[in-house]
CSV table of C-alpha atoms in Angstrom, one decimal:
chain,number,residue,atom,x,y,z
A,110,MET,CA,-119.5,-155.0,-301.3
A,111,GLN,CA,-116.3,-156.7,-301.2
A,112,THR,CA,-117.3,-159.8,-302.8
A,113,ALA,CA,-114.6,-158.9,-306.1
A,114,LEU,CA,-111.9,-157.9,-303.7
A,115,VAL,CA,-111.0,-161.0,-301.2
A,116,ALA,CA,-110.7,-160.2,-297.5
A,117,ASN,CA,-107.1,-160.9,-297.6
A,118,ASP,CA,-106.2,-158.7,-300.3
A,119,VAL,CA,-108.2,-155.7,-298.7
A,120,SER,CA,-106.4,-156.6,-295.6
A,121,ASP,CA,-102.9,-156.4,-296.9
A,122,ILE,CA,-103.8,-153.1,-299.1
A,123,MET,CA,-105.1,-151.2,-296.0
A,124,GLY,CA,-102.0,-152.4,-294.1
A,125,VAL,CA,-100.2,-150.5,-296.5
A,126,LEU,CA,-102.7,-147.4,-296.9
A,127,ASN,CA,-102.9,-147.1,-293.3
A,128,ALA,CA,-98.9,-146.1,-293.2
A,129,LEU,CA,-99.7,-143.1,-295.6
A,130,ASP,CA,-100.2,-139.5,-294.6
A,131,ASP,CA,-102.4,-139.1,-297.8
A,132,GLU,CA,-106.2,-140.0,-297.7
A,133,ILE,CA,-106.9,-142.9,-299.6
A,134,ALA,CA,-110.1,-144.8,-300.8
A,135,VAL,CA,-110.9,-147.7,-302.6
A,136,LEU,CA,-114.3,-147.5,-304.7
A,137,ASP,CA,-115.9,-150.2,-307.0
A,138,ALA,CA,-117.0,-149.8,-310.1
A,139,SER,CA,-120.6,-148.3,-308.8
A,140,GLY,CA,-118.7,-145.6,-307.1
A,141,HIS,CA,-119.4,-147.2,-303.3
A,142,ILE,CA,-116.4,-147.3,-301.1
A,143,ILE,CA,-115.1,-150.3,-300.1
A,144,ALA,CA,-112.0,-149.6,-297.9
A,145,ALA,CA,-110.6,-146.2,-296.5
A,146,ASN,CA,-107.3,-145.7,-294.6
A,147,ALA,CA,-107.2,-144.1,-291.3
A,148,ALA,CA,-106.1,-140.5,-292.9
A,149,TRP,CA,-109.5,-140.9,-295.2
A,150,GLU,CA,-111.5,-141.2,-291.8
A,151,LYS,CA,-109.6,-138.6,-290.0
A,152,PHE,CA,-110.1,-136.2,-293.1
A,153,ARG,CA,-113.8,-137.2,-293.4
A,154,VAL,CA,-114.4,-136.4,-289.4
A,155,GLU,CA,-112.6,-132.8,-290.1
A,156,ASN,CA,-114.9,-132.1,-292.9
A,157,GLY,CA,-118.2,-132.7,-290.4
A,158,GLY,CA,-118.1,-136.1,-289.3
A,159,ASN,CA,-121.3,-137.4,-291.0
A,160,PRO,CA,-121.1,-141.1,-290.7
A,161,GLU,CA,-123.3,-141.1,-293.9
A,162,ARG,CA,-121.2,-139.1,-296.1
A,163,CYS,CA,-117.7,-140.3,-297.8
A,164,SER,CA,-117.8,-143.3,-295.1
A,165,ILE,CA,-117.2,-146.9,-296.5
A,166,GLY,CA,-120.5,-148.0,-297.6
A,167,SER,CA,-121.6,-144.3,-299.0
A,168,ASN,CA,-121.5,-143.7,-302.6
A,169,TYR,CA,-118.5,-141.3,-303.5
A,170,PHE,CA,-120.3,-140.3,-307.0
A,171,ALA,CA,-123.3,-139.5,-305.3
A,172,VAL,CA,-121.5,-137.5,-302.7
A,173,CYS,CA,-119.8,-135.7,-305.8
A,174,THR,CA,-123.1,-135.1,-307.7
A,175,SER,CA,-124.8,-133.6,-304.7
A,176,ALA,CA,-122.4,-131.2,-303.8
A,177,CYS,CA,-123.7,-127.9,-303.2
A,178,GLY,CA,-121.7,-124.5,-302.1
A,179,SER,CA,-118.6,-122.5,-303.5
A,180,SER,CA,-116.8,-126.1,-304.2
A,181,SER,CA,-119.9,-127.6,-306.2
A,182,ALA,CA,-118.5,-126.8,-309.4
A,183,THR,CA,-115.3,-128.8,-308.9
A,184,ALA,CA,-117.2,-131.7,-307.4
A,185,GLY,CA,-119.1,-131.9,-310.7
A,186,ILE,CA,-115.8,-132.0,-312.5
A,187,VAL,CA,-114.6,-134.7,-310.3
A,188,ALA,CA,-117.5,-136.9,-310.5
A,189,ASP,CA,-117.1,-136.3,-314.4
A,190,GLY,CA,-113.5,-137.5,-314.0
A,191,LEU,CA,-114.3,-140.3,-311.7
A,192,THR,CA,-116.7,-142.0,-314.6
A,193,ALA,CA,-113.9,-141.2,-317.3
A,194,VAL,CA,-111.1,-143.1,-315.1
A,195,LEU,CA,-113.0,-146.3,-315.1
A,196,ALA,CA,-113.9,-146.5,-318.5
A,197,THR,CA,-110.4,-145.3,-320.1
A,198,GLY,CA,-107.9,-145.9,-317.4
A,199,GLU,CA,-106.3,-142.2,-317.5
A,200,THR,CA,-105.3,-140.9,-314.3
A,201,PHE,CA,-107.9,-137.9,-313.1
A,202,ARG,CA,-106.1,-135.0,-311.2
A,203,CYS,CA,-107.2,-131.8,-309.6
A,204,GLU,CA,-107.0,-129.2,-307.0
A,205,TYR,CA,-109.6,-128.2,-305.0
A,206,PRO,CA,-110.5,-126.1,-301.7
A,207,CYS,CA,-111.8,-128.0,-299.1
A,208,ASP,CA,-112.2,-125.8,-296.0
A,209,SER,CA,-112.5,-127.0,-292.3
A,210,PRO,CA,-114.5,-125.2,-289.5
A,211,THR,CA,-111.3,-123.6,-288.5
A,212,GLU,CA,-109.0,-123.3,-291.4
A,213,LYS,CA,-108.9,-122.6,-295.1
A,214,ARG,CA,-107.4,-125.8,-297.1
A,215,TRP,CA,-106.7,-127.0,-300.4
A,216,PHE,CA,-106.4,-130.6,-301.5
A,217,ASP,CA,-104.4,-132.5,-305.0
A,218,LEU,CA,-106.9,-135.1,-305.9
A,219,THR,CA,-105.7,-138.0,-307.9
A,220,VAL,CA,-107.5,-141.0,-309.1
A,221,ASN,CA,-106.4,-144.2,-310.9
A,222,ARG,CA,-107.9,-147.5,-311.9
A,223,TYR,CA,-107.1,-150.4,-310.4
A,224,LEU,CA,-107.9,-153.9,-312.2
A,225,ARG,CA,-108.6,-157.5,-311.0
A,226,GLY,CA,-109.5,-159.7,-313.5
A,227,LYS,CA,-112.8,-158.4,-315.3
A,228,GLU,CA,-113.4,-156.0,-312.1
A,229,ARG,CA,-112.4,-152.3,-311.8
A,230,PHE,CA,-111.6,-150.5,-309.0
A,231,LEU,CA,-111.1,-146.8,-308.3
A,232,ILE,CA,-108.0,-145.6,-306.0
A,233,VAL,CA,-108.8,-142.3,-304.6
A,234,GLN,CA,-106.0,-140.3,-303.0
A,235,HIS,CA,-106.4,-136.7,-301.3
A,236,ARG,CA,-103.2,-134.9,-300.6
A,237,ASN,CA,-103.2,-131.9,-298.5
A,238,VAL,CA,-101.4,-129.0,-300.4
A,239,SER,CA,-102.8,-126.3,-297.8
A,240,LYS,CA,-99.0,-125.1,-297.2
A,241,ARG,CA,-98.2,-124.9,-300.7
A,242,HIS,CA,-101.3,-123.1,-301.6
A,243,VAL,CA,-100.6,-120.8,-298.4
A,244,GLN,CA,-97.0,-119.9,-299.3
A,245,ARG,CA,-97.9,-119.3,-303.1
A,246,GLU,CA,-100.6,-116.9,-302.2
A,247,GLU,CA,-98.1,-115.1,-299.9
A,248,VAL,CA,-95.3,-115.1,-302.5
A,249,GLU,CA,-98.2,-113.5,-305.0
A,250,GLN,CA,-99.1,-111.1,-302.4
A,251,GLY,CA,-95.5,-110.1,-301.6
A,252,TYR,CA,-94.9,-109.7,-305.3
A,253,ILE,CA,-98.0,-107.7,-305.3
A,254,ASN,CA,-97.1,-105.7,-302.6
A,255,SER,CA,-93.7,-105.0,-303.5
A,256,ASN,CA,-94.8,-103.7,-307.2
A,257,ALA,CA,-97.3,-101.8,-305.7
A,258,MET,CA,-95.0,-100.2,-303.2
A,259,ALA,CA,-92.3,-99.7,-305.8
A,260,ALA,CA,-95.1,-97.8,-308.0
A,261,LEU,CA,-96.3,-95.9,-305.0
A,262,ILE,CA,-92.2,-94.7,-304.1
A,263,ALA,CA,-92.2,-94.0,-307.9
A,264,SER,CA,-95.0,-91.8,-308.1
A,265,THR,CA,-95.2,-90.0,-304.5
A,266,SER,CA,-94.6,-86.2,-304.4
A,267,ASP,CA,-92.4,-87.0,-301.1
A,268,ALA,CA,-88.7,-87.8,-301.6
A,269,VAL,CA,-88.4,-91.6,-300.0
A,270,ILE,CA,-84.5,-92.2,-299.0
A,271,SER,CA,-83.4,-95.1,-297.1
A,272,TYR,CA,-80.0,-95.5,-295.6
A,273,ASP,CA,-78.0,-98.5,-294.1
A,274,LEU,CA,-76.5,-98.6,-290.5
A,275,ASP,CA,-73.8,-96.9,-291.6
A,276,GLY,CA,-75.7,-93.9,-292.8
A,277,ASN,CA,-75.0,-94.7,-296.4
A,278,ILE,CA,-77.8,-93.9,-298.8
A,279,ILE,CA,-79.0,-97.3,-300.5
A,280,THR,CA,-82.4,-96.2,-302.2
A,281,TRP,CA,-83.4,-92.5,-303.9
A,282,ASN,CA,-86.6,-92.1,-305.4
A,283,PRO,CA,-87.9,-89.8,-308.4
A,284,SER,CA,-88.9,-87.3,-305.9
A,285,ALA,CA,-85.5,-86.9,-303.9
A,286,GLU,CA,-84.0,-86.4,-307.4
A,287,ARG,CA,-86.7,-83.5,-307.9
A,288,LEU,CA,-86.0,-82.2,-304.3
A,289,TYR,CA,-82.3,-82.2,-303.8
A,290,GLY,CA,-81.0,-82.4,-307.6
A,291,TYR,CA,-78.7,-85.3,-307.4
A,292,GLU,CA,-79.3,-88.1,-309.5
A,293,LYS,CA,-79.5,-91.4,-308.1
A,294,SER,CA,-76.4,-92.9,-309.7
A,295,GLU,CA,-74.1,-89.9,-308.1
A,296,ILE,CA,-76.2,-90.2,-304.6
A,297,LEU,CA,-76.3,-93.7,-303.8
A,298,GLY,CA,-73.6,-95.1,-301.7
A,299,ARG,CA,-73.0,-91.6,-300.1
A,300,SER,CA,-73.5,-90.5,-296.5
A,301,LEU,CA,-77.0,-89.0,-295.6
A,302,GLU,CA,-74.7,-86.0,-294.2
A,303,THR,CA,-74.4,-85.0,-297.6
A,304,LEU,CA,-77.6,-83.3,-297.2
A,305,TYR,CA,-76.7,-81.8,-293.8
A,306,PRO,CA,-76.1,-78.0,-293.5
A,307,GLU,CA,-72.4,-77.3,-292.5
A,308,GLY,CA,-72.4,-77.4,-288.6
A,309,TRP,CA,-75.8,-79.1,-288.2
A,310,PRO,CA,-75.8,-80.1,-284.6
A,311,LYS,CA,-76.9,-84.1,-284.9
A,312,ARG,CA,-75.4,-86.6,-286.9
A,313,VAL,CA,-76.9,-89.2,-288.9
A,314,ALA,CA,-75.9,-92.2,-286.2
A,315,SER,CA,-77.8,-90.5,-283.5
A,316,TYR,CA,-80.7,-90.3,-285.7
A,317,ARG,CA,-80.3,-94.1,-286.2
A,318,ASP,CA,-80.0,-95.1,-282.6
A,319,GLU,CA,-83.4,-93.3,-282.0
A,320,ILE,CA,-85.5,-94.4,-284.7
A,321,ILE,CA,-84.0,-98.0,-284.1
A,322,ALA,CA,-85.1,-97.4,-280.2
A,323,GLY,CA,-88.7,-96.0,-281.0
A,324,ARG,CA,-88.2,-92.7,-279.7
A,325,LEU,CA,-88.3,-90.9,-282.9
A,326,ARG,CA,-90.7,-91.0,-285.7
A,327,ASP,CA,-91.0,-87.7,-287.3
A,328,PHE,CA,-89.0,-84.5,-287.1
A,329,GLU,CA,-88.3,-81.4,-289.4
A,330,ALA,CA,-85.1,-80.3,-290.4
A,331,THR,CA,-83.1,-78.2,-292.9
A,332,ARG,CA,-81.4,-79.8,-295.5
A,333,ILE,CA,-79.4,-78.8,-298.5
A,334,ALA,CA,-80.0,-79.3,-302.2
A,335,LYS,CA,-77.4,-79.8,-304.8
A,336,ASP,CA,-77.0,-76.1,-305.9
A,337,GLY,CA,-77.0,-75.1,-302.1
A,338,THR,CA,-80.7,-74.4,-301.6
A,339,GLU,CA,-81.9,-74.9,-297.9
A,340,ARG,CA,-84.8,-76.7,-297.8
A,341,GLU,CA,-87.0,-77.4,-294.8
A,342,VAL,CA,-88.4,-80.8,-294.8
A,343,TRP,CA,-90.5,-82.8,-292.5
A,344,ILE,CA,-89.0,-86.2,-292.2
A,345,SER,CA,-90.7,-89.4,-291.0
A,346,CYS,CA,-88.7,-92.3,-290.5
A,347,ALA,CA,-88.7,-95.9,-289.2
A,348,PRO,CA,-86.2,-98.9,-289.0
A,349,ILE,CA,-86.2,-101.3,-291.7
A,350,ARG,CA,-86.0,-105.2,-290.7
A,351,ASN,CA,-85.4,-108.6,-292.3
A,352,VAL,CA,-87.3,-111.9,-292.2
A,353,ASP,CA,-85.5,-112.3,-288.7
A,354,GLY,CA,-86.6,-109.1,-287.3
A,355,GLU,CA,-83.2,-107.6,-287.2
A,356,VAL,CA,-82.8,-103.7,-288.3
A,357,ILE,CA,-80.9,-103.7,-291.2
A,358,ALA,CA,-81.7,-100.3,-292.4
A,359,ILE,CA,-83.5,-96.9,-291.9
A,360,SER,CA,-86.1,-95.4,-294.1
A,361,ASN,CA,-86.9,-91.8,-294.3
A,362,ILE,CA,-89.7,-89.9,-296.2
A,363,HIS,CA,-89.1,-86.4,-296.8
A,364,ARG,CA,-92.0,-83.8,-297.4
A,365,ASP,CA,-90.9,-80.2,-298.4
A,366,VAL,CA,-92.5,-77.8,-296.3
A,367,THR,CA,-90.3,-74.9,-297.4
A,368,GLU,CA,-93.2,-72.8,-298.8
A,369,VAL,CA,-95.3,-73.8,-295.9
A,370,ARG,CA,-92.8,-72.8,-293.4
A,371,ASN,CA,-92.1,-69.4,-295.9
A,372,ALA,CA,-96.2,-68.2,-295.9
A,373,GLU,CA,-96.3,-68.9,-292.3
A,374,ARG,CA,-93.4,-66.5,-291.3
A,375,ALA,CA,-94.9,-64.1,-293.8
A,376,ARG,CA,-98.1,-64.5,-292.5
A,377,ASP,CA,-96.4,-63.7,-288.9
A,378,LEU,CA,-94.5,-60.9,-290.1
A,379,ILE,CA,-98.1,-59.0,-291.8
A,380,ALA,CA,-99.6,-59.8,-288.5
A,381,ARG,CA,-97.2,-58.1,-286.5
A,382,GLU,CA,-96.8,-55.4,-289.2
A,383,VAL,CA,-100.6,-55.0,-289.0
A,384,ILE,CA,-100.7,-54.6,-285.2
A,385,HIS,CA,-97.6,-52.1,-285.4
A,386,ARG,CA,-99.1,-50.1,-287.8
A,387,ALA,CA,-102.6,-50.1,-286.2
A,388,LYS,CA,-100.9,-48.7,-283.2
A,389,ASN,CA,-99.4,-46.1,-285.0
A,390,MET,CA,-102.8,-45.5,-286.8
A,391,LEU,CA,-104.4,-45.1,-283.4
A,392,SER,CA,-101.5,-42.9,-282.3
A,393,VAL,CA,-102.3,-40.3,-285.4
A,394,VAL,CA,-105.9,-40.8,-285.2
A,395,SER,CA,-105.5,-39.6,-281.6
A,396,ALA,CA,-102.9,-36.6,-282.1
A,397,ILE,CA,-105.6,-35.2,-285.0
A,398,GLN,CA,-108.6,-35.4,-282.5
A,399,ARG,CA,-106.4,-33.3,-280.2
A,400,GLN,CA,-105.0,-31.1,-281.9
A,401,THR,CA,-108.3,-30.6,-284.1
A,402,ALA,CA,-110.3,-30.1,-280.8
A,403,ARG,CA,-107.4,-27.3,-279.5
A,404,THR,CA,-107.9,-25.1,-282.3
A,405,ALA,CA,-111.7,-25.6,-283.4
A,406,GLU,CA,-114.1,-22.8,-282.4
A,407,THR,CA,-116.9,-24.7,-282.5
A,408,LEU,CA,-118.3,-28.3,-282.7
A,409,GLN,CA,-119.1,-27.9,-286.3
A,410,ASP,CA,-115.7,-26.6,-287.1
A,411,PHE,CA,-114.2,-29.8,-285.2
A,412,ASN,CA,-116.4,-32.2,-286.8
A,413,ARG,CA,-115.5,-30.8,-290.1
A,414,SER,CA,-111.9,-30.5,-289.7
A,415,PHE,CA,-111.5,-33.9,-288.3
A,416,GLY,CA,-113.6,-35.8,-290.6
A,417,ALA,CA,-112.0,-34.2,-293.6
A,418,ARG,CA,-108.3,-35.2,-291.9
A,419,LEU,CA,-109.4,-38.7,-290.9
A,420,ALA,CA,-110.5,-39.1,-295.0
A,421,SER,CA,-107.3,-38.1,-295.8
A,422,LEU,CA,-105.6,-40.5,-293.8
A,423,ALA,CA,-108.5,-42.8,-294.8
A,424,LYS,CA,-107.3,-42.1,-298.5
A,425,SER,CA,-103.7,-42.8,-297.7
A,426,THR,CA,-104.5,-46.3,-296.3
A,427,ASP,CA,-106.8,-47.2,-299.0
A,428,LEU,CA,-103.8,-46.6,-301.4
A,429,LEU,CA,-101.4,-48.9,-299.6
A,430,VAL,CA,-104.0,-51.7,-299.0
A,431,ASN,CA,-104.7,-51.8,-303.0
A,432,ASN,CA,-101.0,-52.2,-303.4
A,433,ALA,CA,-100.6,-55.1,-300.8
A,434,TRP,CA,-99.4,-52.3,-298.3
A,435,THR,CA,-95.8,-52.1,-299.9
A,436,SER,CA,-95.3,-49.1,-302.2
A,437,VAL,CA,-97.8,-46.0,-303.5
A,438,SER,CA,-96.8,-43.9,-306.7
A,439,LEU,CA,-96.0,-40.7,-305.5
A,440,HIS,CA,-98.1,-38.9,-308.5
A,441,GLN,CA,-101.1,-41.2,-307.7
A,442,LEU,CA,-100.9,-40.1,-304.1
A,443,VAL,CA,-100.8,-36.4,-305.3
A,444,ALA,CA,-103.6,-36.8,-307.5
A,445,GLU,CA,-105.8,-38.7,-305.1
A,446,HIS,CA,-105.2,-36.2,-302.2
A,447,LEU,CA,-105.9,-33.2,-304.6
A,448,GLU,CA,-109.2,-35.1,-306.1
A,449,PRO,CA,-111.9,-33.4,-303.3
A,450,PHE,CA,-110.4,-30.0,-304.3
A,451,THR,CA,-110.3,-30.0,-308.0
A,452,MET,CA,-109.8,-31.6,-311.2
A,453,VAL,CA,-106.3,-32.2,-311.3
A,454,GLU,CA,-105.8,-32.8,-315.1
A,455,ALA,CA,-108.3,-30.3,-316.4
A,456,ASP,CA,-107.3,-27.6,-313.7
A,457,GLN,CA,-104.8,-24.6,-315.6
A,458,HIS,CA,-103.9,-23.5,-312.1
A,459,ILE,CA,-102.7,-26.8,-311.4
A,460,GLN,CA,-99.0,-28.3,-312.4
A,461,LEU,CA,-97.4,-31.6,-311.6
A,462,SER,CA,-93.9,-32.7,-312.4
A,463,GLY,CA,-91.5,-35.6,-311.6
A,464,PRO,CA,-90.2,-38.8,-312.5
A,465,ASP,CA,-91.8,-42.0,-311.4
A,466,VAL,CA,-91.0,-42.6,-307.5
A,467,ASP,CA,-92.7,-45.3,-305.3
A,468,LEU,CA,-93.2,-44.2,-301.8
A,469,GLN,CA,-92.9,-46.7,-298.7
A,470,PRO,CA,-95.7,-46.9,-296.5
A,471,GLU,CA,-94.9,-44.4,-293.5
A,472,ALA,CA,-94.0,-41.8,-296.5
A,473,VAL,CA,-97.4,-42.5,-298.3
A,474,GLN,CA,-98.9,-41.5,-295.2
A,475,THR,CA,-97.0,-38.3,-294.0
A,476,ILE,CA,-96.8,-36.7,-297.3
A,477,GLY,CA,-100.3,-37.7,-298.2
A,478,MET,CA,-101.4,-35.9,-294.8
A,479,ALA,CA,-99.3,-33.1,-295.6
A,480,ILE,CA,-100.7,-32.5,-299.2
A,481,HIS,CA,-103.9,-32.5,-297.6
A,482,GLU,CA,-103.5,-29.9,-295.3
A,483,LEU,CA,-101.8,-27.8,-298.4
A,484,ALA,CA,-104.6,-28.2,-300.4
A,485,THR,CA,-106.7,-27.3,-297.3
A,486,ASN,CA,-104.7,-24.2,-297.0
A,487,SER,CA,-105.2,-23.2,-300.4
A,488,ALA,CA,-108.8,-23.7,-300.8
A,489,LYS,CA,-109.2,-21.3,-297.5
A,490,TYR,CA,-106.2,-18.7,-298.5
A,491,GLY,CA,-104.6,-19.6,-301.6
A,492,VAL,CA,-105.1,-20.5,-305.5
A,493,LEU,CA,-107.9,-23.2,-305.2
A,494,GLN,CA,-109.7,-20.3,-303.6
A,495,GLN,CA,-108.7,-17.3,-305.5
A,496,ARG,CA,-108.6,-19.2,-309.0
A,497,GLN,CA,-105.6,-17.3,-309.8
A,498,GLY,CA,-101.8,-17.9,-309.7
A,499,ARG,CA,-100.5,-21.5,-309.8
A,500,VAL,CA,-100.0,-24.4,-307.7
A,501,SER,CA,-96.8,-26.2,-308.8
A,502,ILE,CA,-95.9,-29.5,-307.3
A,503,SER,CA,-92.8,-30.9,-308.2
A,504,TRP,CA,-90.5,-33.6,-307.1
A,505,ASP,CA,-87.1,-34.9,-308.2
A,506,ILE,CA,-84.2,-37.3,-306.7
A,507,ASP,CA,-80.8,-35.3,-306.0
A,508,ARG,CA,-78.2,-37.0,-307.4
A,509,GLY,CA,-75.5,-36.4,-305.1
A,510,SER,CA,-77.3,-37.1,-301.9
A,511,GLY,CA,-80.1,-39.8,-303.4
A,512,GLU,CA,-83.0,-37.8,-301.6
A,513,LEU,CA,-86.4,-37.2,-303.2
A,514,GLN,CA,-86.5,-33.5,-303.1
A,515,PHE,CA,-90.1,-32.7,-303.0
A,516,GLN,CA,-91.9,-28.9,-303.3
A,517,TRP,CA,-95.5,-27.4,-303.1
A,518,ARG,CA,-95.1,-23.9,-304.5
A,519,GLU,CA,-98.1,-21.4,-304.7
A,520,THR,CA,-97.5,-18.1,-306.7
A,521,GLY,CA,-99.1,-15.2,-308.0
A,522,ILE,CA,-101.8,-14.8,-305.0
A,523,SER,CA,-102.5,-12.0,-302.8
A,524,ILE,CA,-102.7,-13.5,-299.1
A,525,ASP,CA,-104.9,-11.2,-296.9
A,526,GLY,CA,-105.0,-14.2,-294.3
A,527,SER,CA,-102.5,-17.2,-293.7
A,528,PRO,CA,-102.5,-20.5,-292.2
A,529,SER,CA,-102.4,-20.5,-288.4
A,530,LYS,CA,-98.6,-21.4,-287.2
A,531,THR,CA,-100.3,-23.0,-284.1
A,532,GLY,CA,-102.9,-25.7,-285.7
A,533,PHE,CA,-102.4,-29.5,-286.4
A,534,GLY,CA,-101.9,-28.7,-290.5
A,535,HIS,CA,-99.0,-26.4,-289.3
A,536,SER,CA,-98.0,-29.3,-287.1
A,537,VAL,CA,-98.2,-31.7,-289.9
A,538,LEU,CA,-96.2,-29.8,-292.3
A,539,THR,CA,-93.5,-29.1,-289.9
A,540,ASN,CA,-92.9,-31.3,-286.8
A,541,TYR,CA,-94.7,-34.3,-287.6
A,542,ALA,CA,-93.3,-34.9,-291.3
A,543,ALA,CA,-89.6,-34.0,-290.1
A,544,THR,CA,-89.9,-36.1,-287.0
A,545,VAL,CA,-91.7,-39.5,-289.0
A,546,LEU,CA,-89.3,-39.6,-292.0
A,547,ASP,CA,-86.4,-38.1,-290.8
A,548,ALA,CA,-86.5,-35.4,-293.3
A,549,PRO,CA,-85.6,-31.7,-293.6
A,550,VAL,CA,-88.6,-29.9,-293.8
A,551,SER,CA,-89.1,-25.9,-294.7
A,552,TYR,CA,-92.6,-24.4,-294.6
A,553,VAL,CA,-92.9,-20.6,-295.5
A,554,VAL,CA,-95.8,-18.6,-296.4
A,555,ASP,CA,-95.0,-14.7,-297.0
A,556,ASP,CA,-96.0,-12.1,-299.8
A,557,SER,CA,-94.4,-14.3,-302.7
A,558,GLY,CA,-97.0,-17.4,-301.7
A,559,ILE,CA,-96.6,-20.3,-300.0
A,560,ASP,CA,-93.6,-22.6,-300.0
A,561,TRP,CA,-93.4,-26.4,-298.6
A,562,ASP,CA,-89.9,-28.4,-299.4
A,563,ILE,CA,-89.3,-31.5,-298.0
A,564,LYS,CA,-86.1,-34.1,-298.6
A,565,VAL,CA,-87.2,-37.6,-298.2
A,566,PRO,CA,-84.4,-40.1,-297.3
A,567,VAL,CA,-83.5,-43.0,-299.7
A,568,SER,CA,-85.3,-45.4,-297.3
A,569,HIS,CA,-88.5,-44.2,-297.8
A,570,PHE,CA,-89.0,-44.4,-301.8
A,571,GLN,CA,-87.7,-46.3,-304.5
A,572,ALA,CA,-87.4,-44.7,-308.3
A,573,ALA,CA,-89.7,-46.9,-310.3
A,574,SER,CA,-87.5,-48.9,-312.9
């Protein structure tokens, strides 16, 4: 194989080639390897060490054309390139991957023609460019990561803020602008404590030191927006390091949890209110049971009276539930409690008048029970039983005291019997209503009719707007 290149020439060439780091082999015109430096032999061993493959005497053209696997396409291009260099003398160059069993590698392949007389030879040179590829991939990945992070920070609904070790803000994303109301141009460079409420007990330096020490990763705090609005935020935090691992800044992610915390407080308040009202309701039911049992002459009488009073209490409660336990229209309350006894709107013996007023829950239950007792008595002794006379139910707001003056007045009737002064109904119309609402009450039954008046304090109602 070395007939066209004398032994001395080969020896001189190899002395030079062995001093180079690049893997170099000399091919004759048929593609057989006639010489290779030490780096080439090392390269061959690292790629599998097959003595019949890419060693002196083997045909490099055949190695390329028979290649299979992930690099087979590149190997075919190399084979065509080698043939072209022999014919034209123009340098062929390409990069290709060539992984070893332990690492990913890339090589730069350069092929040049060498002429000695009429004989043609190829100088095949491989240069390991893996480091450059790795660095380029790292740069590209870093660029992708940087753009992805920038897009994420710009589009996230959480406020992303970073500040230097002195506590001065250095980054401020669009969500931070929306949350706190500061434009990026007016907040950068200012202390993070710009967002702290007055008198906030912990300074930014304390947070910084705990974050750097790894003792603080998230916490909840109150922060102040530009317009003075308090925002409750959940803050995730981490140190920002440079390439040498030194901490150069602190990152914060602020998630607005104001509405969540308000909802939790409202839920807790409602829960406590439900428990409180349940206890009150049980107390009222217990009182109804005791008083009804004390005055009932028979079990049937007790069941009838007790059931009717519980129904009245339930009716008031239903009205409150339908209005989210806030308030109930007084007109609606009166009409609902009269419904079991008469058709209010069509009954000429019933007259309702008064401005729009909304009662608070305790007034709803108390006045509702009172109306039920008055209607029950009327159905037994008064207008609703005799079908003569008039029930005038009216209310107004006293301009002086601001109290709600409510009156039930029955006139034009003859009273042979009268409501008991010792039963539960009488207690509701006198002591109970006065005590619960802290309201003056008057209840009079005489020859001229029946008159019940109550003056409800302003804390138990609101004039409808």
